[in-house]
Coordinates of C-alpha atoms and ligand atoms in Angstrom, one line a residue:
M1 CA -153.6 136.5 -108.1
Q2 CA -151.0 135.4 -105.3
K3 CA -152.7 135.3 -102.1
D4 CA -149.2 136.3 -100.7
P5 CA -147.0 138.5 -103.5
S6 CA -143.8 138.5 -100.7
K7 CA -143.4 134.4 -101.6
K8 CA -143.2 135.5 -105.4
Y9 CA -142.1 138.9 -105.6
R10 CA -139.7 141.7 -104.2
A11 CA -138.7 145.0 -104.6
Y12 CA -135.9 146.3 -106.5
P13 CA -132.8 146.8 -103.9
P14 CA -132.8 150.3 -104.1
V15 CA -128.9 152.1 -104.1
V16 CA -127.2 153.6 -101.4
L17 CA -126.8 157.3 -101.6
P18 CA -127.6 159.1 -98.9
D19 CA -126.6 162.7 -99.8
R20 CA -128.5 162.3 -103.0
Q21 CA -128.5 166.3 -104.8
W22 CA -131.6 165.2 -107.5
P23 CA -134.5 166.1 -105.2
N24 CA -133.2 169.7 -104.7
R25 CA -132.6 170.5 -108.0
V26 CA -134.9 172.4 -110.6
L27 CA -134.8 172.0 -114.6
T28 CA -133.8 174.6 -116.1
A29 CA -133.0 173.4 -119.8
A30 CA -134.0 171.3 -122.7
P31 CA -131.7 168.1 -123.2
R32 CA -130.3 166.5 -125.9
W33 CA -133.4 165.1 -127.8
C34 CA -132.8 161.6 -129.9
S35 CA -135.1 160.2 -131.2
V36 CA -135.7 156.4 -131.7
D37 CA -138.9 155.7 -133.1
L38 CA -137.9 154.7 -136.3
R39 CA -135.9 151.7 -134.6
D40 CA -136.8 151.0 -130.6
G41 CA -140.6 151.8 -132.1
N42 CA -140.3 150.4 -134.9
Q43 CA -139.1 147.1 -133.8
A44 CA -142.5 146.8 -131.2
L45 CA -144.7 147.2 -134.2
A46 CA -146.7 144.6 -135.7
V47 CA -146.0 145.4 -138.6
P48 CA -142.6 147.2 -139.0
M49 CA -142.5 150.3 -141.2
N50 CA -141.9 150.2 -144.9
V51 CA -139.1 152.3 -146.6
S52 CA -141.3 154.9 -147.3
Q53 CA -143.3 154.9 -144.4
K54 CA -140.4 155.6 -142.5
L55 CA -138.7 158.1 -144.8
E56 CA -142.3 160.1 -144.0
L57 CA -141.8 159.5 -140.4
F58 CA -137.9 160.6 -140.5
Q59 CA -139.2 164.0 -142.1
T60 CA -141.8 164.7 -139.9
L61 CA -138.7 164.1 -136.8
V62 CA -136.4 166.4 -138.7
K63 CA -139.3 169.8 -139.1
I64 CA -139.8 169.0 -134.8
G65 CA -136.5 169.8 -134.4
F66 CA -134.6 166.3 -133.7
K67 CA -130.9 166.3 -134.0
E68 CA -130.8 163.1 -134.1
I69 CA -132.5 160.2 -134.5
E70 CA -131.9 156.2 -134.6
V71 CA -132.6 155.7 -138.1
G72 CA -132.2 151.6 -137.4
F73 CA -131.0 148.1 -136.6
P74 CA -129.7 148.4 -140.5
S75 CA -127.5 144.3 -140.1
A76 CA -130.8 143.5 -139.1
S77 CA -132.8 143.6 -142.3
N78 CA -132.6 144.6 -145.8
T79 CA -135.3 147.0 -145.6
E80 CA -133.2 148.7 -142.7
F81 CA -130.1 148.7 -144.7
T82 CA -132.0 150.1 -147.5
F83 CA -133.6 152.6 -145.7
N84 CA -130.4 153.3 -144.2
R85 CA -129.2 153.8 -147.6
R86 CA -131.8 155.9 -148.8
L87 CA -130.9 158.6 -146.4
I88 CA -127.9 158.8 -147.0
E89 CA -127.6 158.4 -151.1
E90 CA -130.9 161.3 -151.5
K91 CA -128.9 163.2 -148.8
R92 CA -132.8 163.2 -147.3
A93 CA -131.3 164.2 -143.6
P94 CA -129.6 167.9 -142.6
D95 CA -126.3 168.7 -142.5
D96 CA -127.2 169.1 -138.7
V97 CA -128.8 166.3 -137.9
W98 CA -126.8 162.5 -136.5
L99 CA -127.8 159.6 -137.9
Q100 CA -128.1 156.8 -135.2
V101 CA -127.8 153.4 -135.7
L102 CA -127.7 150.4 -133.7
V103 CA -125.8 147.5 -133.1
Q104 CA -125.0 144.1 -130.6
A105 CA -121.4 143.9 -130.3
R106 CA -120.5 140.8 -133.0
E107 CA -118.4 141.4 -135.9
D108 CA -120.7 140.1 -138.9
L109 CA -123.3 143.0 -137.4
I110 CA -120.7 145.9 -137.1
E111 CA -119.1 145.4 -139.9
R112 CA -122.8 145.5 -141.8
T113 CA -123.3 148.6 -140.5
V114 CA -120.4 150.0 -141.1
E115 CA -121.2 149.3 -144.7
S116 CA -124.7 151.0 -144.4
L117 CA -123.2 154.4 -142.6
I118 CA -120.5 155.3 -145.8
G119 CA -121.0 158.3 -147.3
A120 CA -123.1 159.6 -144.7
K121 CA -122.3 163.6 -143.0
R122 CA -122.6 162.7 -139.7
V123 CA -123.6 159.3 -137.2
I124 CA -123.7 158.0 -134.4
I125 CA -122.7 154.3 -133.9
H126 CA -124.7 152.5 -131.0
M127 CA -123.2 149.7 -129.7
Y128 CA -124.7 147.5 -126.7
N129 CA -125.2 144.3 -124.8
S130 CA -127.2 143.2 -121.8
T131 CA -125.4 143.5 -118.2
S132 CA -128.1 142.4 -115.8
P133 CA -128.1 139.7 -113.5
A134 CA -131.0 138.2 -115.6
Q135 CA -129.5 138.9 -118.3
R136 CA -126.5 137.7 -117.3
R137 CA -127.5 134.4 -116.2
V138 CA -130.7 133.2 -118.7
V139 CA -129.7 134.4 -122.4
F140 CA -126.2 134.2 -121.7
G141 CA -125.1 131.7 -119.2
K142 CA -122.1 134.1 -118.9
S143 CA -119.9 135.7 -116.2
K144 CA -119.3 139.3 -115.5
D145 CA -116.1 139.4 -117.0
E146 CA -117.4 137.6 -120.0
I147 CA -120.4 140.1 -120.3
K148 CA -117.5 142.5 -120.2
A149 CA -115.4 140.8 -123.0
I150 CA -118.4 141.2 -125.2
A151 CA -118.1 144.6 -125.3
V152 CA -114.8 145.1 -125.4
N153 CA -114.5 143.5 -128.2
G154 CA -117.3 145.0 -130.0
A155 CA -116.0 148.6 -128.8
R156 CA -112.3 147.4 -130.5
M157 CA -114.2 146.3 -133.7
I158 CA -116.2 149.2 -134.1
K159 CA -112.6 151.7 -133.5
E160 CA -110.8 149.4 -136.1
R161 CA -113.3 149.6 -138.2
L162 CA -113.9 154.2 -138.7
H163 CA -110.9 154.6 -140.8
R164 CA -113.6 153.5 -143.4
L165 CA -115.4 156.1 -142.8
K166 CA -113.6 159.0 -144.3
G167 CA -114.8 162.3 -144.3
T168 CA -118.1 161.1 -142.2
E169 CA -118.2 163.0 -138.4
I170 CA -118.5 159.8 -135.7
M171 CA -120.0 159.7 -132.3
L172 CA -120.0 156.4 -130.4
Q173 CA -122.3 155.5 -128.1
Y174 CA -122.3 152.3 -125.8
S175 CA -125.5 151.1 -123.2
P176 CA -125.3 149.0 -121.2
E177 CA -128.9 147.5 -122.0
S178 CA -130.8 146.6 -119.1
F179 CA -128.3 149.2 -116.8
S180 CA -131.2 150.0 -114.1
A181 CA -131.3 145.6 -113.0
T182 CA -127.8 145.9 -113.2
E183 CA -125.5 146.2 -110.2
V184 CA -124.7 150.2 -110.4
E185 CA -120.9 148.7 -109.7
Y186 CA -121.0 146.5 -112.5
A187 CA -122.3 149.2 -114.9
R188 CA -119.8 151.7 -114.1
E189 CA -117.2 148.6 -114.5
I190 CA -118.2 147.4 -117.9
S191 CA -119.0 151.2 -119.2
E192 CA -115.1 151.8 -118.5
A193 CA -114.2 149.3 -120.2
V194 CA -115.9 150.7 -123.4
M195 CA -114.3 153.8 -122.8
D196 CA -110.8 152.6 -122.3
V197 CA -110.7 151.1 -125.9
W198 CA -113.1 153.9 -127.5
Q199 CA -111.1 157.0 -125.4
P200 CA -113.5 160.0 -125.1
T201 CA -111.9 163.3 -124.2
P202 CA -113.8 166.1 -123.2
E203 CA -113.9 167.3 -127.2
H204 CA -114.3 164.2 -128.3
K205 CA -117.1 162.8 -126.4
M206 CA -119.4 159.8 -126.1
I207 CA -122.3 159.1 -125.3
L208 CA -123.2 156.6 -122.6
N209 CA -126.5 155.5 -122.3
L210 CA -127.9 154.1 -119.1
P211 CA -131.2 152.1 -120.2
D212 CA -134.7 151.3 -117.9
T213 CA -135.1 148.2 -120.7
V214 CA -137.9 146.9 -118.2
E215 CA -139.0 149.7 -116.0
V216 CA -138.4 147.2 -112.4
A217 CA -138.6 150.1 -109.8
M218 CA -140.0 153.5 -108.8
P219 CA -138.4 156.4 -110.4
N220 CA -136.7 158.0 -107.8
V221 CA -134.5 154.8 -107.7
Y222 CA -133.3 155.2 -111.1
A223 CA -132.8 158.9 -110.3
D224 CA -130.3 157.4 -108.0
Q225 CA -128.8 154.9 -110.0
I226 CA -128.1 157.8 -112.8
E227 CA -126.6 160.2 -109.8
W228 CA -124.7 157.4 -108.5
M229 CA -123.2 156.9 -111.6
C230 CA -122.6 160.5 -112.7
R231 CA -120.7 161.1 -109.5
N232 CA -118.9 158.1 -109.5
I233 CA -117.3 157.0 -113.3
K234 CA -114.5 158.0 -114.2
N235 CA -113.7 160.9 -117.1
R236 CA -117.6 162.5 -116.4
D237 CA -116.6 165.7 -118.4
S238 CA -115.7 163.0 -121.7
L239 CA -119.4 161.5 -121.2
I240 CA -122.7 162.3 -122.5
I241 CA -125.2 160.2 -120.0
S242 CA -128.1 159.6 -121.8
L243 CA -131.1 158.0 -120.4
H244 CA -133.6 155.7 -122.2
T245 CA -136.7 154.9 -120.4
H246 CA -139.1 152.3 -121.4
N247 CA -142.6 152.7 -119.3
D248 CA -143.5 149.2 -117.4
R249 CA -144.6 150.7 -114.2
Y250 CA -146.4 153.8 -116.4
T251 CA -143.7 156.5 -114.7
G252 CA -141.1 156.3 -117.7
V253 CA -141.8 159.9 -118.0
A254 CA -141.3 160.5 -114.0
A255 CA -138.4 158.4 -114.3
T256 CA -136.6 160.9 -117.1
E257 CA -137.3 163.7 -115.6
L258 CA -135.8 162.6 -112.2
G259 CA -133.0 161.0 -114.2
L260 CA -132.3 164.6 -115.5
L261 CA -132.2 166.2 -112.6
A262 CA -129.6 163.5 -111.5
G263 CA -127.2 164.7 -113.8
A264 CA -128.3 163.2 -117.3
D265 CA -127.6 165.4 -120.6
R266 CA -129.8 163.5 -122.7
V267 CA -133.2 161.4 -123.0
E268 CA -133.9 158.9 -126.0
G269 CA -137.4 158.3 -126.6
T270 CA -140.7 158.3 -128.8
L271 CA -143.8 160.2 -130.1
F272 CA -146.0 159.5 -127.9
G273 CA -144.1 156.8 -126.2
N274 CA -145.1 153.6 -128.9
G275 CA -142.3 151.3 -128.2
E276 CA -141.6 147.7 -126.9
R277 CA -144.5 146.1 -124.4
T278 CA -145.8 149.2 -122.3
G279 CA -144.1 151.1 -125.4
N280 CA -140.7 154.0 -124.8
L281 CA -141.0 157.3 -123.1
D282 CA -143.1 159.7 -125.1
V283 CA -140.6 162.8 -125.4
V284 CA -143.5 164.5 -126.0
T285 CA -144.7 164.6 -123.0
V286 CA -141.3 165.7 -121.6
A287 CA -140.7 168.6 -123.9
L288 CA -144.3 170.0 -123.3
N289 CA -144.1 169.4 -119.3
L290 CA -141.1 171.3 -119.7
F291 CA -142.5 173.6 -122.1
M292 CA -145.7 174.3 -119.5
H293 CA -142.6 175.4 -117.1
G294 CA -141.1 177.9 -119.5
I295 CA -138.4 176.3 -120.3
D296 CA -137.7 176.3 -124.2
P297 CA -138.0 172.4 -125.6
K298 CA -136.4 172.9 -128.6
L299 CA -139.0 170.5 -129.6
D300 CA -141.8 171.9 -132.0
F301 CA -145.3 170.7 -131.0
S302 CA -147.0 174.0 -132.5
K303 CA -148.3 171.7 -135.3
L304 CA -149.4 168.2 -132.5
S305 CA -152.4 167.4 -134.2
S306 CA -151.0 166.9 -137.3
I307 CA -147.8 165.2 -136.0
V308 CA -150.5 162.4 -134.9
E309 CA -151.9 161.8 -138.5
V310 CA -148.6 161.1 -139.5
Y311 CA -147.9 159.3 -136.4
E312 CA -151.0 156.8 -136.9
R313 CA -150.7 156.9 -140.6
C314 CA -147.2 155.6 -140.7
T315 CA -146.9 153.4 -137.6
G316 CA -150.7 152.2 -137.5
M317 CA -150.9 152.8 -133.8
T318 CA -153.4 155.4 -132.3
V319 CA -152.8 158.2 -130.1
P320 CA -155.2 157.4 -127.2
A321 CA -158.1 159.9 -126.3
R322 CA -156.0 160.6 -122.8
Q323 CA -152.6 160.3 -124.2
P324 CA -150.9 163.7 -122.7
Y325 CA -151.1 167.5 -124.6
A326 CA -152.2 164.8 -127.9
G327 CA -155.2 163.3 -127.3
E328 CA -158.7 164.0 -128.4
L329 CA -160.0 164.3 -125.2
V330 CA -157.4 166.5 -123.5
F331 CA -158.7 169.9 -123.3
T332 CA -161.8 169.1 -122.9
A333 CA -163.8 169.7 -119.5
F334 CA -167.4 167.4 -119.2
S335 CA -168.1 168.6 -115.9
G336 CA -170.1 171.5 -115.4
S337 CA -167.9 173.1 -112.7
H338 CA -165.0 172.7 -114.9
Q339 CA -166.1 174.1 -118.3
D340 CA -167.4 177.2 -115.5
A341 CA -164.6 177.5 -114.4
I342 CA -162.5 177.4 -117.9
K343 CA -164.5 179.3 -119.5
K344 CA -164.1 182.0 -117.1
G345 CA -160.2 181.8 -116.8
L346 CA -159.9 182.2 -120.6
A347 CA -162.2 184.8 -120.1
E348 CA -159.7 186.4 -117.5
W349 CA -156.7 185.8 -120.2
E350 CA -158.0 186.6 -123.1
G351 CA -158.7 190.1 -121.0
G352 CA -154.8 190.4 -120.8
S353 CA -154.6 191.3 -117.2
R354 CA -152.2 188.3 -116.3
T355 CA -148.5 187.9 -117.6
H356 CA -148.2 184.2 -117.3
W357 CA -150.7 181.6 -118.1
D358 CA -152.9 180.6 -114.8
V359 CA -156.4 179.4 -116.3
P360 CA -158.1 176.6 -114.1
Y361 CA -157.9 172.6 -115.5
L362 CA -156.1 173.3 -118.6
T363 CA -151.9 173.4 -117.7
I364 CA -150.9 175.5 -121.4
D365 CA -152.4 177.0 -123.9
P366 CA -154.1 174.8 -125.9
A367 CA -153.6 177.3 -128.7
D368 CA -149.7 177.1 -128.4
I369 CA -150.0 173.2 -129.8
G370 CA -152.4 173.9 -132.8
R371 CA -155.8 173.6 -131.2
E372 CA -158.7 175.3 -130.2
Y373 CA -160.4 176.4 -127.3
R374 CA -164.1 175.2 -129.4
E375 CA -162.5 172.1 -128.3
V376 CA -162.1 172.5 -124.5
I377 CA -166.0 172.7 -124.0
R378 CA -168.0 169.2 -124.6
V379 CA -171.9 168.6 -123.4
N380 CA -172.8 165.1 -122.3
S381 CA -174.8 163.9 -119.4
Q382 CA -172.4 165.2 -116.8
S383 CA -172.1 169.0 -118.0
G384 CA -174.2 172.2 -116.6
K385 CA -175.5 175.3 -117.6
G386 CA -172.4 176.4 -118.5
G387 CA -171.0 174.2 -121.0
V388 CA -174.6 173.7 -122.5
A389 CA -174.5 178.0 -122.8
Y390 CA -170.7 178.2 -124.1
L391 CA -171.6 176.3 -127.0
L392 CA -174.4 177.7 -128.5
E393 CA -173.1 181.0 -128.2
S394 CA -169.3 179.8 -129.6
E395 CA -170.8 178.2 -132.2
F396 CA -174.3 179.9 -133.1
G397 CA -174.4 183.1 -131.2
I398 CA -176.8 182.2 -129.1
E399 CA -176.3 184.6 -125.7
L400 CA -179.2 183.1 -123.5
P401 CA -179.4 185.3 -120.3
K402 CA -178.2 183.8 -116.9
D403 CA -181.1 183.3 -116.3
M404 CA -182.6 181.5 -119.0
Q405 CA -179.5 179.7 -118.6
R406 CA -180.2 178.1 -115.4
E407 CA -183.7 177.0 -116.6
F408 CA -182.1 175.6 -120.2
G409 CA -179.6 174.1 -118.8
P410 CA -181.4 170.7 -116.3
I411 CA -183.4 170.9 -119.4
A412 CA -180.7 170.0 -121.9
N413 CA -178.8 167.9 -119.5
D414 CA -182.5 165.2 -118.8
A415 CA -182.0 165.2 -123.0
V416 CA -178.1 164.5 -123.1
D417 CA -179.1 162.0 -120.4
K418 CA -181.8 159.7 -122.2
L419 CA -179.1 159.8 -125.3
G420 CA -176.7 158.6 -123.1
R421 CA -174.0 160.5 -125.2
E422 CA -171.7 163.0 -125.7
V423 CA -173.9 165.8 -128.1
S424 CA -172.6 168.5 -130.9
G425 CA -173.2 171.8 -130.6
A426 CA -176.2 171.7 -133.3
E427 CA -178.0 168.9 -131.4
L428 CA -178.3 171.4 -128.6
K429 CA -179.4 173.8 -130.4
A430 CA -182.1 171.7 -131.8
M431 CA -183.2 170.9 -128.7
F432 CA -182.9 174.7 -127.9
W433 CA -185.6 175.2 -130.8
Q434 CA -187.9 172.4 -130.2
E435 CA -188.5 173.3 -126.3
Y436 CA -188.7 177.4 -127.4
V437 CA -188.9 178.4 -130.7
E438 CA -190.9 175.8 -131.7
R439 CA -193.3 175.6 -129.9
D440 CA -196.5 177.2 -131.1
A441 CA -199.5 175.7 -129.4
P442 CA -201.7 176.7 -127.2
W443 CA -200.7 180.0 -128.8
K444 CA -199.9 181.0 -132.3
L445 CA -199.2 184.4 -133.9
G446 CA -200.9 185.0 -137.0
T447 CA -200.5 189.5 -137.7
F448 CA -199.7 191.9 -134.9
R449 CA -200.1 195.5 -136.1
T450 CA -199.3 198.8 -133.3
T451 CA -199.8 202.3 -133.2
S452 CA -198.4 204.5 -131.4
D453 CA -199.7 208.3 -129.9
N454 CA -198.1 210.7 -127.7
G455 CA -196.3 207.4 -126.1
K456 CA -199.2 205.4 -125.9
V457 CA -199.0 202.1 -127.7
S458 CA -202.0 200.4 -128.9
C459 CA -201.9 197.0 -130.7
E460 CA -203.9 195.1 -132.6
A461 CA -203.2 190.9 -133.1
T462 CA -204.9 187.9 -134.6
L463 CA -203.9 184.5 -132.5
L464 CA -204.7 180.9 -133.0
R465 CA -205.7 179.3 -129.0
N466 CA -205.5 175.5 -130.0
G467 CA -206.8 176.5 -134.1
E468 CA -209.2 179.0 -132.9
L469 CA -208.6 181.8 -133.8
V470 CA -208.8 185.1 -131.4
T471 CA -208.1 188.3 -131.8
I472 CA -207.1 190.7 -129.6
A473 CA -206.7 194.1 -128.5
G474 CA -204.5 196.0 -125.9
H475 CA -202.7 199.2 -124.8
G476 CA -199.4 200.2 -123.0
N477 CA -196.5 201.9 -123.0
G478 CA -194.8 199.9 -125.9
P479 CA -195.5 196.6 -127.8
L480 CA -194.9 194.4 -125.2
A481 CA -197.1 195.7 -122.6
A482 CA -200.0 196.2 -125.0
L483 CA -199.3 193.0 -126.0
V484 CA -199.7 192.1 -121.9
H485 CA -203.0 193.9 -121.6
G486 CA -204.5 192.1 -124.7
L487 CA -204.1 188.6 -123.7
G488 CA -205.3 190.0 -120.2
T489 CA -208.7 190.8 -121.8
T490 CA -209.0 186.5 -122.7
G491 CA -208.4 185.9 -119.1
T492 CA -203.7 185.5 -119.8
H493 CA -202.7 187.2 -116.8
F494 CA -198.7 187.4 -116.6
E495 CA -196.4 189.8 -116.7
I496 CA -193.0 190.3 -118.4
T497 CA -189.8 189.6 -115.8
G498 CA -186.6 189.3 -117.7
Y499 CA -185.9 190.8 -121.4
S500 CA -183.5 190.4 -123.6
E501 CA -182.7 190.4 -127.3
H502 CA -180.0 189.9 -130.1
A503 CA -178.6 189.8 -133.7
L504 CA -178.6 186.2 -134.7
S505 CA -176.9 186.4 -137.9
A506 CA -175.9 189.3 -140.4
G507 CA -176.1 189.3 -144.1
E508 CA -179.1 189.7 -146.0
T509 CA -180.9 187.0 -144.1
A510 CA -180.5 188.4 -140.4
A511 CA -182.5 187.8 -138.1
A512 CA -182.9 188.7 -134.2
I513 CA -183.6 186.5 -130.8
A514 CA -185.8 187.4 -128.3
Y515 CA -185.6 185.7 -125.1
I516 CA -188.8 187.2 -122.5
Q517 CA -189.5 185.9 -119.0
I518 CA -193.3 185.7 -117.8
K519 CA -194.4 185.2 -114.3
T520 CA -198.3 184.3 -113.9
A521 CA -200.6 185.0 -111.1
D522 CA -199.5 182.5 -109.6
G523 CA -196.3 182.4 -109.0
K524 CA -195.2 180.1 -112.1
S525 CA -192.1 181.6 -114.3
R526 CA -190.9 180.6 -117.7
W527 CA -188.4 181.7 -120.0
G528 CA -189.7 182.1 -123.6
A529 CA -187.9 182.4 -127.7
A530 CA -188.4 183.2 -131.2
V531 CA -186.8 184.5 -134.0
D532 CA -188.0 187.2 -136.7
T533 CA -185.9 189.6 -138.9
N534 CA -188.2 191.5 -136.8
I535 CA -187.4 192.5 -133.6
E536 CA -190.9 194.0 -132.3
L537 CA -192.2 190.0 -133.9
A538 CA -190.2 187.8 -132.0
S539 CA -190.2 189.3 -128.6
V540 CA -194.2 188.9 -129.3
K541 CA -193.5 185.8 -130.1
A542 CA -191.0 185.0 -127.2
V543 CA -194.0 185.7 -124.6
L544 CA -196.2 183.0 -126.7
S545 CA -192.9 180.7 -126.8
A546 CA -193.1 181.8 -123.0
L547 CA -196.7 181.1 -122.5
N548 CA -197.2 177.6 -124.8
R549 CA -194.6 176.5 -121.8
L550 CA -196.9 177.1 -119.0
Ligands
KIV1 O1 -134.4 148.9 -123.9 C1 -133.4 149.3 -124.2 O2 -132.2 149.2 -123.8 C2 -133.0 149.4 -125.7 C3 -131.3 149.4 -126.2 C4 -130.9 148.4 -127.2 C5 -131.0 151.0 -126.0 O3 -133.9 149.7 -127.1
ZN2 ZN1 -135.2 150.4 -125.8

C-alpha cells in the first residue's frame, strides 16, 4: 500500500450546505420502492439469469409487494427483449405493477425498447447517461454541453415515440448516472434540461433518479447532495426524487436512509444487495430497518427464508451468514452472556408484560420474518451453561436444575472446545448421557425393593460394585433415605443435597428423569442423573450415577 495515500488519493469535496435540514429529521413512512434485481442485479452476475429464472424472481418480487420493477434492458440482448415480451403477452404483471426498462440515450436502443413495451399496461421508461467529470473526460471525451445534448436528444427521441404505446400508462425516468461524483450544479442543469423536454407536472410527475453509481464519499455527503437537489431543482413538485445507491464503501444502506431524510421519495435496490461490484443497496435491510422502528415498510418479508431460497436458486449467489435479517447466523448467539440475556428477554416477552419489543441482542422478533426462536441459541466453545441448558430443554425437554447447569456447563464446554466446532442439541444430549446417565461403574443397580410401615421405609437392594455382587438393606423416612443408609453400611457415606425430577416424554414409553446431588463426608459434591419408567428407580440410579462420578 502507498505509504502516503494523500499522494495518490483525495477526499471527495463535500457540498456546501451549512443549513442542511436532514440531520434533524426522522423517517416516518416507507418510500416508493423499485426493485432493480432483474436489471442491475442481473447484469452483475457471472452467468445472467435465463428467462425462466427471471420469471420466477419476477413473481417473487411481485409477491413481496414491489409495485415498480425494473425488468431489464430490452435493447441489450434477445433474452432481455424476449423476457419483456413474455411478461407483457402472458400478462404476468398485475395491473398495479409498473414494468420499468432501462435504456441509454441512443436512437436504435430507444427504438427497440419502445418496441419491447407494446401492449403493456404500465411502464416506466428509464433513460440514463453518465455525467461525472471522469466519465465526461475518459469515456466520452465530451464537454458538459455535449453531454447535456446527449441527454436532451435522448429525451426527445423517447418523447417522439410515446404515441406508439397507446393504451399504456407511461412514466418517464431520467438518471444522471454517476450523479454522486458529478458537480451538483451540473447535475441540476442536465436534469432540468431533460425536464424541459418531458414537461412533468405535479399531476404527471417524472422520476429523477440520483444514483450513487460508485460510492465515492461518506453517506452524509450523499445526503447533502440529495437535499441540495431537492431544494434547488426547479419544479420539485413535478418530480419523484429517487435514490439508487451502490455499496463500494459498504454504506449503501446508510446513504439511502440519510438520502430519505434529505427528502427523496423513492428507493431503487435489490434483494440482499446483489449488484455491480460490492452490490446495489439491499432493499431488505432498509425495509426491515423501517419495520424495526415501527414503520410499515409496505414490503412483505414474513417468509424471508423462502425468498432467500428463490434468490439463491435464480441468481446463483449466496446470502452470507451475517447478512442483516436474512443471514443464517443473525438470530444466533454463541456467547454465554448473550444467550442468557436473550433467554431472559424472550421469557419476559412471552410473559406479555411489555407492549414493545425490547429483547437484548435481538433487534426484531425473528418470528416476524418467519424465523424461529429455536435458531437463536446455538452452542460452541464460547457458549456458557445457559445455551447448553436451553438446547437440552428446548429440543429434548431435559430441565437441568440450575446448580447442575453450573456443573455440566463447563464439562460440555471442554468437550466442545476439543471438537473445535459448533455442536447440535443431539450431540449435547449424547454428552450429557455419557457423563451422567450411562455411568454404571463402579456402582450398578441390580434390584431395588422397598416396604413401608408407618412412614418408615425399608429397602433391600442388590448392586454390582466393580462387577462384584453387593447386597444392602437400609431404613429411612423415604426410599432415598433408606438407600443412603444401606450404602452407608458398605462404608459409602454421603448425604443428598439436591433433588429434582420430571417426566421426559409422553406416551406408552413415558420415562422420568431424576437429578440428584450428593455431598460426601469430605465435602465433595456431585450431581447424578438417570432415566427410568419408574420414578423411584430413576432416582436410585441417579444416586449411583452421582457416586460413580466421585
Ligand atoms: O448505478 C447506476 O448509476 C445505474 C444507473 C443505470 C441508474 O445503475
Ligand atoms: Zn446501479
